[in-house]
Amino acid sequence: VLVLVDYPAFMSSVARLVGCEPAVPRTLSGVVKYWTFPLWSCFFRTQGVGAKPEACERVLNKFGAFDSLAPMPLVAVQVILTFIMPFLNFISFTFGGLFDNIGSRSGVPVFYKFRMSKMFFMSGNTIRLRDIMGPPVLAQWVAAVAIILHGVASLFRGVGSSSKKACGQFGKPKSV
């Protein structure tokens, strides 16, 4: 499938332009879903003109907080980048003017791949102080810690629960 835009960066850009940036949920389960689920359209219904946050809640309540987690290596990469990207974005925010004045043949900022999240150089967005120190960053960190704790708890429960999953309702092994 070919795409014309990077969906998360584009949707975030449009949401900023029209005033419907997603609100960060106030519950731990909501924060984990906000961070790990793809940018579903319901997230953009939480603020702005015609907002219907209850519609977003109805959609999200159909799923568990950890339903969207990818296999372990990908989760580890996502958690690591969660703690690194705000610092890179801060450096970009602070010293970005120096890099932006250096000529670039492609039209995107120099070193853009290494110094900022895509949503801050695509679709006309500029990085704001709120983007690097605001509620979304705190929500990401809280979600990452919750995922780490969930993973550790799963490891401790792993031996007993995996043997239960392998057995049927009455404790007899399932046929394969």
PDB file of C-alpha atoms in Angstrom:
ATOM      1  CA  VAL A   1       0.000   0.000   0.000  1.00  0.00           C
ATOM      2  CA  LEU A   2       1.384   3.361  -0.984  1.00  0.00           C
ATOM      3  CA  VAL A   3       0.694   6.365   1.188  1.00  0.00           C
ATOM      4  CA  LEU A   4       0.997  10.046   0.480  1.00  0.00           C
ATOM      5  CA  VAL A   5       1.653  11.211   4.027  1.00  0.00           C
ATOM      6  CA  ASP A   6       3.020   9.933   7.309  1.00  0.00           C
ATOM      7  CA  TYR A   7      -0.337   9.415   9.024  1.00  0.00           C
ATOM      8  CA  PRO A   8       0.531  10.256  12.681  1.00  0.00           C
ATOM      9  CA  ALA A   9       2.548  13.348  11.787  1.00  0.00           C
ATOM     10  CA  PHE A  10      -0.042  14.552   9.270  1.00  0.00           C
ATOM     11  CA  MET A  11      -3.003  13.994  11.616  1.00  0.00           C
ATOM     12  CA  SER A  12      -1.212  15.781  14.435  1.00  0.00           C
ATOM     13  CA  SER A  13      -0.459  18.696  12.113  1.00  0.00           C
ATOM     14  CA  VAL A  14      -4.043  19.001  10.921  1.00  0.00           C
ATOM     15  CA  ALA A  15      -5.362  18.660  14.474  1.00  0.00           C
ATOM     16  CA  ARG A  16      -3.119  21.516  15.595  1.00  0.00           C
ATOM     17  CA  LEU A  17      -4.305  23.687  12.711  1.00  0.00           C
ATOM     18  CA  VAL A  18      -8.020  23.145  13.359  1.00  0.00           C
ATOM     19  CA  GLY A  19      -7.804  23.114  17.158  1.00  0.00           C
ATOM     20  CA  CYS A  20      -8.632  19.501  17.958  1.00  0.00           C
ATOM     21  CA  GLU A  21      -5.368  18.112  19.319  1.00  0.00           C
ATOM     22  CA  PRO A  22      -6.150  15.001  21.349  1.00  0.00           C
ATOM     23  CA  ALA A  23      -6.572  15.501  25.070  1.00  0.00           C
ATOM     24  CA  VAL A  24      -4.353  13.354  27.257  1.00  0.00           C
ATOM     25  CA  PRO A  25      -6.573  10.955  29.211  1.00  0.00           C
ATOM     26  CA  ARG A  26      -6.674  11.231  32.993  1.00  0.00           C
ATOM     27  CA  THR A  27      -6.631   7.517  33.855  1.00  0.00           C
ATOM     28  CA  LEU A  28      -3.668   5.134  33.724  1.00  0.00           C
ATOM     29  CA  SER A  29      -5.539   2.795  31.377  1.00  0.00           C
ATOM     30  CA  GLY A  30      -6.442   5.747  29.141  1.00  0.00           C
ATOM     31  CA  VAL A  31      -2.851   7.013  29.055  1.00  0.00           C
ATOM     32  CA  VAL A  32      -1.527   3.583  28.046  1.00  0.00           C
ATOM     33  CA  LYS A  33      -4.153   3.333  25.283  1.00  0.00           C
ATOM     34  CA  TYR A  34      -3.389   6.884  24.129  1.00  0.00           C
ATOM     35  CA  TRP A  35       0.282   6.014  23.809  1.00  0.00           C
ATOM     36  CA  THR A  36       0.121   2.473  22.420  1.00  0.00           C
ATOM     37  CA  PHE A  37      -2.956   2.469  20.159  1.00  0.00           C
ATOM     38  CA  PRO A  38      -2.559   4.032  16.727  1.00  0.00           C
ATOM     39  CA  LEU A  39      -3.891   7.535  16.280  1.00  0.00           C
ATOM     40  CA  TRP A  40      -7.509   6.524  15.925  1.00  0.00           C
ATOM     41  CA  SER A  41      -9.887   9.196  14.744  1.00  0.00           C
ATOM     42  CA  CYS A  42     -11.753   9.048  18.063  1.00  0.00           C
ATOM     43  CA  PHE A  43      -8.762  10.662  19.825  1.00  0.00           C
ATOM     44  CA  PHE A  44      -9.352  13.814  17.765  1.00  0.00           C
ATOM     45  CA  ARG A  45     -12.947  14.062  19.012  1.00  0.00           C
ATOM     46  CA  THR A  46     -11.876  14.866  22.593  1.00  0.00           C
ATOM     47  CA  GLN A  47     -11.316  18.622  22.097  1.00  0.00           C
ATOM     48  CA  GLY A  48     -12.304  21.420  19.742  1.00  0.00           C
ATOM     49  CA  VAL A  49     -15.479  22.359  17.925  1.00  0.00           C
ATOM     50  CA  GLY A  50     -18.066  19.582  18.127  1.00  0.00           C
ATOM     51  CA  ALA A  51     -15.978  17.558  20.587  1.00  0.00           C
ATOM     52  CA  LYS A  52     -17.533  14.323  21.822  1.00  0.00           C
ATOM     53  CA  PRO A  53     -15.111  12.856  24.373  1.00  0.00           C
ATOM     54  CA  GLU A  54     -17.725  10.290  25.449  1.00  0.00           C
ATOM     55  CA  ALA A  55     -17.642   8.800  21.926  1.00  0.00           C
ATOM     56  CA  CYS A  56     -13.899   8.286  22.254  1.00  0.00           C
ATOM     57  CA  GLU A  57     -14.391   6.688  25.674  1.00  0.00           C
ATOM     58  CA  ARG A  58     -16.983   4.264  24.272  1.00  0.00           C
ATOM     59  CA  VAL A  59     -14.573   3.127  21.560  1.00  0.00           C
ATOM     60  CA  LEU A  60     -11.581   2.813  23.880  1.00  0.00           C
ATOM     61  CA  ASN A  61     -13.539   0.984  26.590  1.00  0.00           C
ATOM     62  CA  LYS A  62     -13.971  -1.930  24.190  1.00  0.00           C
ATOM     63  CA  PHE A  63     -10.262  -2.742  24.563  1.00  0.00           C
ATOM     64  CA  GLY A  64      -7.907  -3.512  27.430  1.00  0.00           C
ATOM     65  CA  ALA A  65      -5.033  -1.204  28.253  1.00  0.00           C
ATOM     66  CA  PHE A  66      -2.371  -3.636  27.066  1.00  0.00           C
ATOM     67  CA  ASP A  67      -4.193  -5.163  24.068  1.00  0.00           C
ATOM     68  CA  SER A  68      -2.115  -3.331  21.480  1.00  0.00           C
ATOM     69  CA  LEU A  69       1.355  -4.172  22.721  1.00  0.00           C
ATOM     70  CA  ALA A  70       3.699  -5.504  20.071  1.00  0.00           C
ATOM     71  CA  PRO A  71       6.121  -8.392  20.598  1.00  0.00           C
ATOM     72  CA  MET A  72       8.770  -7.697  23.239  1.00  0.00           C
ATOM     73  CA  PRO A  73      11.639  -6.365  21.065  1.00  0.00           C
ATOM     74  CA  LEU A  74       9.385  -3.702  19.569  1.00  0.00           C
ATOM     75  CA  VAL A  75       7.985  -2.690  22.937  1.00  0.00           C
ATOM     76  CA  ALA A  76      11.532  -2.337  24.278  1.00  0.00           C
ATOM     77  CA  VAL A  77      12.476  -0.040  21.382  1.00  0.00           C
ATOM     78  CA  GLN A  78       9.307   2.023  21.875  1.00  0.00           C
ATOM     79  CA  VAL A  79       9.974   2.419  25.610  1.00  0.00           C
ATOM     80  CA  ILE A  80      13.618   3.389  25.051  1.00  0.00           C
ATOM     81  CA  LEU A  81      12.687   5.993  22.430  1.00  0.00           C
ATOM     82  CA  THR A  82      10.002   7.359  24.740  1.00  0.00           C
ATOM     83  CA  PHE A  83      12.658   8.462  27.189  1.00  0.00           C
ATOM     84  CA  ILE A  84      15.175   9.632  24.549  1.00  0.00           C
ATOM     85  CA  MET A  85      13.002  11.657  22.114  1.00  0.00           C
ATOM     86  CA  PRO A  86      11.942  14.426  24.530  1.00  0.00           C
ATOM     87  CA  PHE A  87      15.611  15.235  25.154  1.00  0.00           C
ATOM     88  CA  LEU A  88      16.374  15.262  21.426  1.00  0.00           C
ATOM     89  CA  ASN A  89      13.314  17.442  20.855  1.00  0.00           C
ATOM     90  CA  PHE A  90      14.514  19.813  23.602  1.00  0.00           C
ATOM     91  CA  ILE A  91      17.922  20.117  21.920  1.00  0.00           C
ATOM     92  CA  SER A  92      16.170  20.753  18.609  1.00  0.00           C
ATOM     93  CA  PHE A  93      13.915  23.352  20.222  1.00  0.00           C
ATOM     94  CA  THR A  94      16.864  25.101  21.856  1.00  0.00           C
ATOM     95  CA  PHE A  95      19.432  24.963  19.060  1.00  0.00           C
ATOM     96  CA  GLY A  96      17.231  24.291  16.028  1.00  0.00           C
ATOM     97  CA  GLY A  97      17.819  27.735  14.575  1.00  0.00           C
ATOM     98  CA  LEU A  98      21.492  26.939  14.142  1.00  0.00           C
ATOM     99  CA  PHE A  99      20.738  23.772  12.157  1.00  0.00           C
ATOM    100  CA  ASP A 100      17.892  25.305  10.154  1.00  0.00           C
ATOM    101  CA  ASN A 101      20.164  28.031   8.769  1.00  0.00           C
ATOM    102  CA  ILE A 102      22.545  25.459   7.296  1.00  0.00           C
ATOM    103  CA  GLY A 103      21.612  24.799   3.673  1.00  0.00           C
ATOM    104  CA  SER A 104      19.705  21.630   2.830  1.00  0.00           C
ATOM    105  CA  ARG A 105      19.083  20.361  -0.702  1.00  0.00           C
ATOM    106  CA  SER A 106      15.984  18.352   0.238  1.00  0.00           C
ATOM    107  CA  GLY A 107      14.029  21.181   1.882  1.00  0.00           C
ATOM    108  CA  VAL A 108      13.844  19.488   5.296  1.00  0.00           C
ATOM    109  CA  PRO A 109      15.964  20.645   8.245  1.00  0.00           C
ATOM    110  CA  VAL A 110      19.553  19.397   8.431  1.00  0.00           C
ATOM    111  CA  PHE A 111      19.953  16.369  10.732  1.00  0.00           C
ATOM    112  CA  TYR A 112      16.166  16.135  11.024  1.00  0.00           C
ATOM    113  CA  LYS A 113      16.249  12.340  11.340  1.00  0.00           C
ATOM    114  CA  PHE A 114      18.391  12.524  14.438  1.00  0.00           C
ATOM    115  CA  ARG A 115      17.225  15.613  16.243  1.00  0.00           C
ATOM    116  CA  MET A 116      13.426  15.720  16.325  1.00  0.00           C
ATOM    117  CA  SER A 117      10.206  13.778  15.990  1.00  0.00           C
ATOM    118  CA  LYS A 118       8.751  13.718  12.474  1.00  0.00           C
ATOM    119  CA  MET A 119       5.673  15.680  13.422  1.00  0.00           C
ATOM    120  CA  PHE A 120       7.823  18.758  14.072  1.00  0.00           C
ATOM    121  CA  PHE A 121       9.243  19.119  10.595  1.00  0.00           C
ATOM    122  CA  MET A 122       6.472  17.679   8.430  1.00  0.00           C
ATOM    123  CA  SER A 123       3.250  19.411   7.413  1.00  0.00           C
ATOM    124  CA  GLY A 124       4.316  22.860   8.589  1.00  0.00           C
ATOM    125  CA  ASN A 125       4.469  22.232  12.336  1.00  0.00           C
ATOM    126  CA  THR A 126       7.022  23.990  14.463  1.00  0.00           C
ATOM    127  CA  ILE A 127       8.128  22.577  17.775  1.00  0.00           C
ATOM    128  CA  ARG A 128       6.657  24.299  20.849  1.00  0.00           C
ATOM    129  CA  LEU A 129       7.827  24.227  24.449  1.00  0.00           C
ATOM    130  CA  ARG A 130       4.556  22.422  25.324  1.00  0.00           C
ATOM    131  CA  ASP A 131       5.526  19.633  22.913  1.00  0.00           C
ATOM    132  CA  ILE A 132       8.690  18.813  24.817  1.00  0.00           C
ATOM    133  CA  MET A 133       7.676  19.531  28.402  1.00  0.00           C
ATOM    134  CA  GLY A 134       3.887  19.305  28.424  1.00  0.00           C
ATOM    135  CA  PRO A 135       1.249  16.722  29.319  1.00  0.00           C
ATOM    136  CA  PRO A 136       1.833  14.502  26.242  1.00  0.00           C
ATOM    137  CA  VAL A 137       5.459  13.869  27.250  1.00  0.00           C
ATOM    138  CA  LEU A 138       4.497  13.149  30.844  1.00  0.00           C
ATOM    139  CA  ALA A 139       1.753  10.824  29.598  1.00  0.00           C
ATOM    140  CA  GLN A 140       4.256   8.931  27.450  1.00  0.00           C
ATOM    141  CA  TRP A 141       6.584   8.457  30.407  1.00  0.00           C
ATOM    142  CA  VAL A 142       3.740   7.270  32.646  1.00  0.00           C
ATOM    143  CA  ALA A 143       2.590   4.838  29.948  1.00  0.00           C
ATOM    144  CA  ALA A 144       6.133   3.540  29.434  1.00  0.00           C
ATOM    145  CA  VAL A 145       6.555   2.901  33.172  1.00  0.00           C
ATOM    146  CA  ALA A 146       3.148   1.158  33.274  1.00  0.00           C
ATOM    147  CA  ILE A 147       4.183  -1.056  30.353  1.00  0.00           C
ATOM    148  CA  ILE A 148       7.485  -1.917  32.038  1.00  0.00           C
ATOM    149  CA  LEU A 149       5.655  -2.817  35.260  1.00  0.00           C
ATOM    150  CA  HIS A 150       3.077  -4.825  33.293  1.00  0.00           C
ATOM    151  CA  GLY A 151       5.895  -6.701  31.573  1.00  0.00           C
ATOM    152  CA  VAL A 152       7.653  -7.462  34.850  1.00  0.00           C
ATOM    153  CA  ALA A 153       4.393  -8.637  36.428  1.00  0.00           C
ATOM    154  CA  SER A 154       3.740 -10.835  33.382  1.00  0.00           C
ATOM    155  CA  LEU A 155       7.160 -12.429  33.784  1.00  0.00           C
ATOM    156  CA  PHE A 156       6.410 -13.314  37.394  1.00  0.00           C
ATOM    157  CA  ARG A 157       3.003 -14.712  36.433  1.00  0.00           C
ATOM    158  CA  GLY A 158       4.311 -16.269  33.218  1.00  0.00           C
ATOM    159  CA  VAL A 159       4.952 -19.851  34.314  1.00  0.00           C
ATOM    160  CA  GLY A 160       1.555 -20.436  35.916  1.00  0.00           C
ATOM    161  CA  SER A 161      -0.535 -18.523  33.389  1.00  0.00           C
ATOM    162  CA  SER A 162       1.136 -20.017  30.321  1.00  0.00           C
ATOM    163  CA  SER A 163       0.385 -23.537  31.530  1.00  0.00           C
ATOM    164  CA  LYS A 164      -3.252 -22.546  32.146  1.00  0.00           C
ATOM    165  CA  LYS A 165      -3.538 -21.109  28.613  1.00  0.00           C
ATOM    166  CA  ALA A 166      -2.203 -24.349  27.172  1.00  0.00           C
ATOM    167  CA  CYS A 167      -4.934 -26.349  28.923  1.00  0.00           C
ATOM    168  CA  GLY A 168      -8.628 -26.375  28.186  1.00  0.00           C
ATOM    169  CA  GLN A 169     -11.399 -25.235  30.504  1.00  0.00           C
ATOM    170  CA  PHE A 170     -11.162 -28.342  32.663  1.00  0.00           C
ATOM    171  CA  GLY A 171      -7.360 -28.462  32.926  1.00  0.00           C
ATOM    172  CA  LYS A 172      -6.779 -31.045  30.210  1.00  0.00           C
ATOM    173  CA  PRO A 173      -4.261 -30.211  27.477  1.00  0.00           C
ATOM    174  CA  LYS A 174      -5.815 -28.800  24.291  1.00  0.00           C
ATOM    175  CA  SER A 175      -5.279 -30.831  21.148  1.00  0.00           C
ATOM    176  CA  VAL A 176      -3.193 -29.048  18.565  1.00  0.00           C
TER     177      VAL A 176
END
